[in-house]
Coordinates of C-alpha atoms in Angstrom, one line a residue:
M10 CA 27.9 130.1 175.5
R11 CA 29.6 130.1 172.1
I12 CA 31.3 127.3 171.3
T13 CA 35.0 128.6 171.8
R14 CA 36.7 127.1 168.1
R15 CA 40.3 127.9 166.8
R16 CA 41.7 127.7 163.5
A17 CA 44.6 125.5 163.0
A18 CA 46.3 126.8 159.8
A19 CA 48.8 124.7 156.9
S20 CA 52.0 126.1 156.3
F21 CA 53.8 124.2 154.1
A22 CA 58.1 124.1 153.2
A23 CA 59.8 123.3 150.6
S24 CA 61.6 120.9 153.4
A25 CA 58.8 120.1 156.5
L26 CA 55.3 120.6 157.0
V27 CA 55.2 123.2 160.0
V28 CA 51.7 123.5 161.6
T29 CA 50.6 127.1 162.9
L30 CA 47.8 126.8 165.1
T31 CA 46.4 130.2 165.5
A32 CA 45.1 130.4 169.7
C33 CA 42.0 130.7 170.6
T34 CA 40.6 134.4 170.3
T35 CA 37.1 135.3 171.2
S36 CA 37.1 139.5 169.7
G37 CA 34.5 142.3 171.9
G38 CA 32.4 141.1 169.1
G39 CA 32.6 137.9 169.4
Q40 CA 33.9 136.5 167.0
E41 CA 36.0 133.8 167.1
E42 CA 38.9 131.4 165.1
S43 CA 37.3 128.6 163.6
G44 CA 39.2 125.3 163.4
A45 CA 38.9 124.1 166.8
I46 CA 36.2 121.3 168.4
D47 CA 34.1 121.7 171.2
M48 CA 35.2 119.1 173.4
E49 CA 33.4 119.0 175.9
S50 CA 30.7 117.3 172.9
Q51 CA 33.2 115.1 171.6
V52 CA 32.6 110.8 172.2
G53 CA 33.9 108.4 170.4
Y54 CA 37.6 109.7 169.6
M55 CA 40.6 108.3 171.6
E56 CA 42.6 110.6 174.0
D57 CA 46.4 109.0 172.4
F58 CA 45.9 108.9 168.7
E59 CA 48.3 109.1 167.4
V60 CA 51.1 107.9 164.0
G61 CA 51.2 104.3 164.6
T62 CA 48.4 104.4 166.9
T63 CA 45.4 101.6 165.8
F64 CA 41.8 103.1 164.8
K65 CA 39.6 102.0 167.6
A66 CA 36.4 103.9 169.0
T67 CA 36.1 104.0 172.5
E68 CA 31.9 103.6 171.8
P69 CA 30.2 102.5 168.5
V70 CA 30.4 104.9 166.4
D71 CA 27.4 105.9 162.8
F72 CA 28.9 108.3 159.7
S73 CA 27.0 109.5 156.5
L74 CA 28.9 108.0 154.1
L75 CA 28.2 109.3 149.3
Y76 CA 29.6 104.6 148.0
R77 CA 30.4 104.9 144.7
D78 CA 28.5 101.4 143.5
H79 CA 31.0 99.9 140.9
P80 CA 29.1 97.7 138.1
D81 CA 32.6 95.1 138.8
Y82 CA 32.3 94.5 142.2
P83 CA 28.7 95.8 143.4
F84 CA 27.8 97.0 147.0
K85 CA 27.4 94.1 150.2
E86 CA 26.1 95.5 152.9
D87 CA 27.6 92.0 154.6
W88 CA 31.6 92.3 153.0
P89 CA 34.2 91.0 155.5
I90 CA 35.8 95.0 155.6
V91 CA 32.0 96.4 156.2
Q92 CA 31.9 93.6 159.1
H93 CA 35.6 94.6 160.7
L94 CA 34.8 98.4 161.0
K95 CA 32.8 97.6 162.5
N96 CA 33.8 94.9 165.1
N97 CA 37.5 95.9 165.4
Q98 CA 37.4 100.4 164.9
N99 CA 33.7 100.6 166.6
V100 CA 32.1 101.9 163.1
E101 CA 29.5 101.5 161.5
F102 CA 27.6 103.9 158.2
E103 CA 24.8 105.3 157.2
Y104 CA 25.5 104.1 153.0
V105 CA 24.2 107.1 150.2
N106 CA 24.5 103.9 147.1
V107 CA 25.2 106.1 144.5
P108 CA 25.8 104.2 141.3
L109 CA 29.0 104.8 139.3
A110 CA 27.5 106.4 136.4
D111 CA 25.3 109.4 138.2
L112 CA 28.5 109.6 140.3
A113 CA 28.8 113.4 139.5
T114 CA 25.0 114.5 139.3
R115 CA 24.4 113.1 141.8
R116 CA 26.2 114.4 144.4
S117 CA 25.9 117.8 143.0
V118 CA 22.6 117.8 143.5
L119 CA 23.7 116.3 147.4
I120 CA 25.9 119.1 149.0
S121 CA 24.2 121.7 146.5
S122 CA 20.7 121.0 148.6
G123 CA 22.6 120.6 151.6
D124 CA 22.2 117.3 152.1
G125 CA 26.0 115.4 151.7
P126 CA 26.4 113.2 154.1
D127 CA 29.9 113.8 155.9
I128 CA 32.3 111.5 154.1
M129 CA 32.1 111.7 150.3
P130 CA 34.9 109.4 148.7
A131 CA 35.5 109.6 145.1
I132 CA 36.2 113.0 143.8
Y133 CA 39.0 115.1 142.0
A134 CA 41.0 117.9 143.5
G135 CA 38.6 121.0 141.4
E136 CA 35.5 120.0 141.5
E137 CA 34.5 120.9 145.1
T138 CA 35.9 124.5 144.7
Q139 CA 32.4 125.5 142.9
F140 CA 30.7 124.2 146.8
R141 CA 33.1 125.9 148.8
N142 CA 29.6 126.0 150.9
A143 CA 28.4 123.3 151.3
L144 CA 31.7 121.8 152.0
L145 CA 34.3 121.8 155.4
P146 CA 37.2 123.7 155.5
I147 CA 39.1 120.3 155.9
S148 CA 42.6 122.4 156.6
D149 CA 41.1 123.5 159.8
Y150 CA 41.4 120.2 161.5
V151 CA 44.3 118.9 160.0
E152 CA 46.1 119.0 163.5
H153 CA 43.3 116.5 164.3
M154 CA 45.2 114.0 161.7
P155 CA 48.6 112.8 162.7
N156 CA 49.3 110.2 160.2
F157 CA 48.0 112.7 157.1
L158 CA 50.3 115.3 157.8
D159 CA 53.6 112.6 158.2
K160 CA 52.8 111.6 155.1
I161 CA 52.4 115.1 154.7
E162 CA 56.1 116.0 154.7
K163 CA 57.5 113.1 154.8
W164 CA 56.7 112.4 150.5
G165 CA 57.8 116.1 150.4
L166 CA 54.3 116.7 148.8
E167 CA 53.8 120.3 150.5
A168 CA 53.5 121.9 146.9
E169 CA 50.4 119.2 146.0
V170 CA 48.9 120.7 149.7
E171 CA 49.1 124.2 149.1
Q172 CA 48.3 123.5 145.6
L173 CA 44.1 122.8 147.7
R174 CA 44.7 126.6 149.6
Q175 CA 41.5 128.7 147.8
E176 CA 40.7 132.6 148.5
D177 CA 39.9 132.0 152.4
G178 CA 43.4 130.2 152.7
K179 CA 41.9 126.8 153.3
Y180 CA 40.9 123.8 151.5
Y181 CA 37.9 121.4 151.1
I182 CA 39.5 118.6 150.0
L183 CA 41.9 116.0 151.7
P184 CA 43.4 114.1 148.6
G185 CA 44.7 110.6 148.2
I186 CA 48.0 111.1 147.4
H187 CA 50.3 107.9 146.4
E188 CA 55.1 107.9 147.2
I189 CA 55.6 107.2 144.0
A190 CA 53.1 108.1 141.2
K191 CA 50.9 105.6 139.8
P192 CA 49.7 106.9 136.7
Q193 CA 47.1 103.5 135.8
Y194 CA 45.3 104.2 132.6
S195 CA 46.9 103.5 129.0
I196 CA 45.7 101.2 125.9
A197 CA 45.5 96.9 126.6
V198 CA 46.5 95.7 122.6
R199 CA 45.9 91.8 120.5
S200 CA 49.4 91.3 121.1
D201 CA 48.9 87.5 119.5
L202 CA 47.1 90.0 116.1
W203 CA 50.2 92.5 116.7
E204 CA 52.8 89.7 116.0
K205 CA 50.7 88.5 112.9
A206 CA 51.3 92.3 111.8
G207 CA 54.9 91.7 112.3
I208 CA 54.9 94.2 115.4
T209 CA 56.8 93.0 118.3
E210 CA 57.5 96.4 119.6
D211 CA 55.0 99.0 121.7
P212 CA 54.4 102.9 120.4
E213 CA 56.6 105.6 120.9
T214 CA 55.3 108.0 119.8
W215 CA 50.8 108.5 119.4
D216 CA 52.6 108.9 115.8
E217 CA 53.8 105.3 115.7
F218 CA 50.6 104.4 117.9
K219 CA 48.0 104.7 114.3
E220 CA 51.3 102.9 112.0
Q221 CA 50.6 100.0 113.9
L222 CA 46.6 99.9 114.4
A223 CA 46.8 100.4 109.9
A224 CA 49.2 97.4 109.9
V225 CA 47.1 95.6 113.0
K226 CA 44.4 96.4 110.2
E227 CA 46.2 95.4 107.3
A228 CA 47.4 92.2 108.5
N229 CA 43.6 91.1 110.1
P230 CA 41.4 92.1 107.8
D231 CA 38.0 90.5 109.9
I232 CA 38.5 92.9 112.5
D233 CA 36.3 95.4 112.1
Y234 CA 38.1 98.6 114.0
P235 CA 41.9 97.7 115.5
F236 CA 40.4 100.7 118.4
S237 CA 38.1 100.5 120.9
D238 CA 37.1 102.9 123.8
K239 CA 35.0 102.2 126.3
W240 CA 35.0 104.8 128.9
S241 CA 32.4 108.2 128.4
I242 CA 30.5 108.0 131.5
N243 CA 30.4 111.7 132.4
S244 CA 33.3 113.0 128.5
P245 CA 34.7 111.3 126.1
M246 CA 36.4 108.6 125.9
E247 CA 38.0 110.3 129.3
Q248 CA 40.8 108.1 130.6
T249 CA 42.6 107.5 127.3
L250 CA 41.8 111.2 126.1
N251 CA 43.1 112.6 129.7
A252 CA 46.5 110.3 130.4
A253 CA 46.5 111.6 125.8
A254 CA 46.4 115.2 126.2
P255 CA 49.9 116.0 128.6
N256 CA 51.7 114.4 125.5
F257 CA 49.6 117.2 123.6
G258 CA 49.7 120.1 125.7
T259 CA 47.1 120.3 127.3
S260 CA 43.8 118.9 129.6
A261 CA 40.9 116.6 128.5
G262 CA 38.9 112.8 129.9
T263 CA 38.5 113.6 134.0
G264 CA 42.2 115.5 134.0
F265 CA 40.0 117.9 132.4
I266 CA 38.0 119.5 135.6
N267 CA 38.5 124.1 134.9
G268 CA 39.3 123.6 131.6
L269 CA 42.4 125.6 132.2
W270 CA 45.8 124.7 131.1
W271 CA 48.8 126.8 132.9
D272 CA 51.6 128.0 130.3
E273 CA 54.4 128.0 132.6
E274 CA 56.4 129.5 130.0
A275 CA 53.7 132.3 130.0
G276 CA 53.0 132.8 133.6
E277 CA 48.6 132.3 133.4
F278 CA 45.5 130.9 132.6
T279 CA 44.4 129.7 129.1
Y280 CA 41.5 128.1 128.0
A281 CA 42.7 124.4 127.5
G282 CA 39.5 123.2 125.6
A283 CA 40.5 126.0 122.7
S284 CA 44.1 126.0 122.6
D285 CA 46.5 124.5 119.9
G286 CA 47.1 121.9 122.2
Y287 CA 42.8 119.7 122.5
R288 CA 42.8 120.9 118.7
E289 CA 46.1 118.3 117.8
L290 CA 44.8 116.1 121.2
V291 CA 41.1 116.1 118.8
T292 CA 42.6 115.3 116.0
Y293 CA 45.2 113.1 116.2
F294 CA 42.2 111.1 117.7
A295 CA 39.3 112.0 115.3
S296 CA 42.1 110.1 112.0
L297 CA 42.0 107.2 113.6
V298 CA 38.2 107.6 113.4
E299 CA 38.5 108.5 109.5
D300 CA 41.1 106.2 108.4
G301 CA 38.7 103.4 109.8
L302 CA 41.7 102.6 113.1
M303 CA 38.9 104.1 116.1
D304 CA 35.5 103.0 116.3
P305 CA 33.6 105.8 116.5
E306 CA 30.9 104.3 118.9
S307 CA 34.1 105.1 120.9
V308 CA 32.4 108.7 122.8
T309 CA 29.5 107.6 123.6
Q310 CA 29.0 103.4 124.6
E311 CA 28.4 101.7 127.2
M312 CA 31.9 99.8 129.5
E313 CA 29.9 96.1 128.9
Q314 CA 29.5 97.5 124.6
G315 CA 33.3 98.2 124.4
E316 CA 34.4 94.8 126.4
Q317 CA 32.4 92.9 124.5
K318 CA 34.0 94.2 121.0
F319 CA 37.3 93.0 122.4
A320 CA 36.6 90.5 123.8
S321 CA 34.5 88.7 120.4
G322 CA 37.4 90.1 118.2
S323 CA 35.5 92.5 116.9
V324 CA 38.2 95.2 117.2
A325 CA 42.4 94.2 118.6
A326 CA 43.2 97.4 121.5
I327 CA 40.6 98.9 124.0
S328 CA 41.5 101.1 127.1
S329 CA 42.9 99.7 129.4
N330 CA 44.1 100.3 133.7
D331 CA 45.7 96.8 134.6
Q332 CA 42.6 95.7 136.9
E333 CA 40.6 95.4 133.5
L334 CA 43.7 93.4 131.7
V335 CA 42.8 91.0 134.0
K336 CA 38.7 90.9 132.9
Y337 CA 39.9 91.0 129.3
R338 CA 42.1 87.8 129.9
D339 CA 39.2 86.7 131.5
N340 CA 36.3 87.2 129.0
F341 CA 38.7 85.8 126.4
E342 CA 39.6 82.4 129.0
Q343 CA 35.8 82.1 128.8
L344 CA 35.1 82.0 125.3
G345 CA 37.7 80.0 124.6
E346 CA 39.8 81.7 122.9
E347 CA 43.2 80.5 124.1
D348 CA 45.3 82.6 121.4
A349 CA 44.1 85.7 122.3
E350 CA 47.4 87.7 124.5
V351 CA 46.3 91.1 125.5
R352 CA 49.3 93.6 127.3
Q353 CA 49.0 97.3 128.1
I354 CA 51.7 99.7 126.1
V355 CA 53.5 103.1 127.8
V356 CA 50.9 105.9 127.1
P357 CA 52.9 107.2 124.5
A358 CA 54.6 110.3 124.3
G359 CA 53.1 113.8 122.0
P360 CA 53.6 116.7 119.7
Y361 CA 54.3 118.3 122.5
G362 CA 56.3 115.8 124.3
S363 CA 56.3 112.5 127.1
Y364 CA 54.6 113.6 129.9
L365 CA 52.8 113.2 132.4
A366 CA 50.0 115.3 134.2
A367 CA 51.1 117.5 137.2
G368 CA 49.5 116.5 140.5
S369 CA 50.5 113.2 139.5
R370 CA 51.4 112.5 143.1
R371 CA 47.7 112.7 143.9
E372 CA 44.5 111.2 143.6
S373 CA 40.6 112.3 144.0
G374 CA 40.6 112.3 147.3
I375 CA 37.6 112.7 150.6
V376 CA 34.9 116.2 150.9
F377 CA 33.6 115.8 154.2
G378 CA 29.5 117.7 154.2
A379 CA 30.2 121.1 156.2
E380 CA 27.3 119.8 159.0
A381 CA 30.1 117.3 159.9
A382 CA 31.9 119.5 162.2
K383 CA 29.0 119.7 164.9
D384 CA 28.3 116.2 164.6
D385 CA 30.1 114.9 168.8
D386 CA 31.7 112.2 167.1
F387 CA 33.1 115.0 164.8
L388 CA 37.3 113.5 165.5
A389 CA 36.3 110.4 165.5
M390 CA 35.5 110.1 162.5
L391 CA 38.9 113.0 161.7
Q392 CA 40.9 109.7 163.6
F393 CA 38.6 107.2 161.9
V394 CA 39.5 109.4 158.7
D395 CA 43.0 109.8 159.3
W396 CA 44.2 106.1 159.9
L397 CA 41.8 103.9 157.6
Y398 CA 43.3 106.3 154.6
Y399 CA 46.1 107.5 155.8
S400 CA 48.4 105.2 157.5
D401 CA 50.3 102.2 156.9
E402 CA 48.8 99.8 158.9
G403 CA 45.0 101.6 157.3
L404 CA 46.1 101.4 153.6
E405 CA 47.2 98.3 154.2
F406 CA 44.1 96.8 155.8
S407 CA 41.5 97.9 153.1
K408 CA 44.4 96.5 150.5
W409 CA 45.1 93.5 151.0
G410 CA 42.4 93.2 153.6
V411 CA 43.2 90.8 157.0
E412 CA 46.4 88.0 157.6
G413 CA 45.0 85.3 157.6
E414 CA 41.4 85.7 156.0
T415 CA 43.4 87.3 152.9
F416 CA 46.2 87.0 152.8
E417 CA 49.2 85.7 154.2
W418 CA 53.0 86.9 154.7
D419 CA 55.3 84.4 152.3
G420 CA 59.1 85.8 153.9
D421 CA 58.6 89.3 153.6
K422 CA 55.9 89.3 150.5
R423 CA 52.4 89.3 151.2
V424 CA 50.6 86.5 149.2
L425 CA 46.7 86.2 148.4
K426 CA 44.7 83.0 149.9
E427 CA 44.9 80.5 146.9
D428 CA 40.6 80.5 146.8
I429 CA 41.3 85.1 146.2
D430 CA 41.8 86.7 143.5
V431 CA 42.6 89.9 142.1
N432 CA 44.3 91.4 139.2
G433 CA 45.1 88.5 138.1
L434 CA 46.9 87.3 141.1
N435 CA 46.0 83.8 141.4
P436 CA 44.0 83.4 137.9
G437 CA 41.1 80.4 138.8
A438 CA 39.8 81.2 142.2
P439 CA 36.5 80.6 143.0
K440 CA 36.7 84.1 144.7
E441 CA 37.4 87.2 144.5
L442 CA 38.8 90.5 146.7
R443 CA 36.8 93.4 145.6
K444 CA 33.5 91.4 145.1
D445 CA 33.4 89.0 148.1
F446 CA 34.9 90.9 150.5
G447 CA 35.3 94.8 150.3
F448 CA 38.8 95.4 150.3
H449 CA 41.1 96.8 147.0
N450 CA 38.0 99.7 146.9
G451 CA 38.3 103.0 146.0
V452 CA 35.7 103.6 148.7
W453 CA 37.6 103.0 150.7
M454 CA 40.7 103.2 149.4
L455 CA 40.5 106.8 147.9
A456 CA 41.3 105.0 143.9
H457 CA 44.9 102.8 145.9
G458 CA 46.4 106.6 147.1
S459 CA 49.5 104.3 149.1
T460 CA 53.1 104.0 150.0
E461 CA 55.7 102.8 147.8
E462 CA 55.1 99.7 148.5
L463 CA 51.7 99.1 148.5
D464 CA 50.7 99.8 145.2
K465 CA 53.5 97.8 144.1
S466 CA 52.8 94.9 146.6
M467 CA 49.4 93.6 144.6
L468 CA 51.1 94.5 141.0
R469 CA 52.0 91.8 138.1
D470 CA 55.0 92.5 137.0
E471 CA 54.1 93.8 134.1
V472 CA 51.9 96.4 135.5
V473 CA 55.0 97.5 137.8
E474 CA 57.1 97.6 133.8
F475 CA 54.2 99.5 133.4
L476 CA 54.5 101.5 136.2
D477 CA 57.8 102.6 136.1
G478 CA 57.4 103.4 132.1
M479 CA 55.5 105.8 133.3
N480 CA 57.5 107.5 135.8
A481 CA 60.6 107.9 133.3
K482 CA 58.4 110.6 132.1
E483 CA 58.0 113.8 133.5
E484 CA 56.2 115.3 135.6
L485 CA 54.5 118.7 134.2
P486 CA 54.5 121.7 136.8
L487 CA 52.0 122.3 139.5
P488 CA 49.8 125.6 138.3
P489 CA 49.5 128.1 141.4
A490 CA 46.6 127.9 143.3
I491 CA 43.0 129.2 142.2
T492 CA 41.5 131.3 145.0
Y493 CA 38.5 133.1 143.8
D494 CA 36.0 135.5 147.1
E495 CA 32.8 134.0 146.9
M496 CA 30.8 135.7 143.5
E497 CA 33.9 135.1 142.1
Q498 CA 33.8 131.5 142.4
E499 CA 30.1 131.7 142.0
Q500 CA 31.0 133.0 138.2
A501 CA 33.2 130.2 137.5
T502 CA 31.2 128.3 137.8
L503 CA 28.7 129.4 135.8
Y504 CA 31.2 129.9 133.7
Q505 CA 32.8 126.8 133.8
T506 CA 30.5 125.0 133.5
N507 CA 28.9 126.3 130.0
L508 CA 31.9 126.0 127.9
Q509 CA 32.7 122.1 129.7
D510 CA 29.3 121.4 128.3
I511 CA 30.6 122.9 124.7
V512 CA 33.3 121.6 124.7
Y513 CA 32.3 117.6 125.9
Q514 CA 29.7 118.1 123.2
N515 CA 31.9 119.1 120.2
T516 CA 35.0 117.2 121.1
A517 CA 33.4 114.1 120.4
Q518 CA 31.2 115.3 117.4
F519 CA 35.0 116.4 115.7
I520 CA 36.5 112.8 117.4
V521 CA 33.1 111.0 115.3
G522 CA 33.5 113.4 112.2
E523 CA 29.5 115.2 112.9
R524 CA 31.1 118.5 112.7
P525 CA 34.2 119.0 110.4
L526 CA 37.3 120.0 112.1
S527 CA 37.0 123.4 109.7
E528 CA 35.0 125.2 112.2
W529 CA 37.4 124.6 114.6
D530 CA 37.5 128.8 114.4
D531 CA 33.3 128.6 114.4
Y532 CA 33.0 126.4 117.4
V533 CA 36.4 128.8 120.0
A534 CA 33.9 132.2 118.9
E535 CA 30.8 130.2 120.5
L536 CA 33.3 129.5 123.9
E537 CA 34.2 133.3 123.4
A538 CA 30.2 134.4 122.9
A539 CA 30.1 131.7 126.1
S540 CA 32.7 134.0 128.3
M541 CA 35.5 131.8 127.6
T542 CA 38.3 135.7 128.0
E543 CA 36.2 136.4 130.9
Y544 CA 36.8 133.1 132.3
V545 CA 40.3 132.8 132.2
E546 CA 40.9 136.3 132.5
L547 CA 38.5 135.6 136.0
A548 CA 41.1 133.1 136.7
N549 CA 44.4 135.3 136.5
G550 CA 43.2 138.3 138.0
A551 CA 42.3 135.2 141.1
V552 CA 46.5 134.0 140.8
A553 CA 47.4 137.5 140.3
G554 CA 45.9 139.1 143.4
D555 CA 47.9 136.6 145.9
E556 CA 50.9 137.8 144.3

């Protein structure tokens, strides 16, 4: 007998989330709606699971998990977080362990080959579209995820979720979500060297930042370069360009994704990599290299190389986030550099204005292997994911750990145990929350998407100040969803990949001067030859087709 299925279609209004469930039906041809679960085969799930319920599988279950192994906190099978999930949630994992630097490539191979694990975290919206046929349409099953639906409604994130839908009306990724925007990446500067140059205020614009770099170089002639970037894992300077790009009216770095930029005024997509804004962005950073203000190795070097340069004093500023600030200070302390002081600046405004990227309350998310719904513990998996990533209890657990073990309450504030540190909360403590316990880990936290209270609960005062400064920026409007059909998606993926390779290669070459910016028009012609116009027309046609 064919398993009856039911389709869950989520319809989001401006002020409320309404989930419309299509009844199970079987047509004369035997076709049934998708989204129902064969309850007779399911094991481990809770019958009374709802908002506020602590998930615990009714019998042991295990899920395959694509684990992003971060070099700052290498994976340990005996981490307390792993043991607690086993003992308290009755959940274990079959790990597909992949180094951070290889994650995108390995994930692509696994999904494309049909070997994608059940749960695959740390993927950004837009990266999943090319794998639609090999992924689970998770929107069919969100009726079983009460915490996710509750927070989407409470936080007014309906439009962000709507944007994830594809041509078939479904979405294939569960995003990490924030109650407030929580941008992390910017630039850390040596305050002591800035003060030596007579600078006490953060730059308001990128042009002012360049002026400050020049002043720092003049006042500190022993440094090699005022600025160096350390994040070029999948593309050159990927975090700095991503943070800067909205202020230049474009997208870049980790935010480049499909390479399309929504022109709100024109009401259409253009190709970001060929835009005037992208040219201004690249020209700006190229000018830093040309003037000796930025290390040309920024577009290629490993993280450790950049960190060593900053620690040794050969550079005065480096790409950063709030966690990296702590690492930098530890490095200085270990080297006996007692005078070194570090702070992170708010991302400066650019020629386009002072903006955050569109959808900045959305974080990296989770996709699921297409075969996951056939597992007899599928409903238990949905409930577990919903509890861990979207319930208040799960969010606190993955971030802070366990009361009495890793933290205590001091009035209405959580405080880490004295012998545990993370992000510099207990400098010098012998243990670290991520390395030694496995908590505060992007795999089990969706890049820390959380409530405002939890987002700020573990932040130092300086980080809250940075966050408030970033939230003073305006968020760019969300672009409409691009709903390709299957054939269009295959063509778009081919275009996208070829174009992206050209953009990333030339971005690096332009910045370091290996290719002169006088050849920009030639570069755009190369994009045209790689079907840029056809790609943009395909995207705009997919949008127009929905109107």
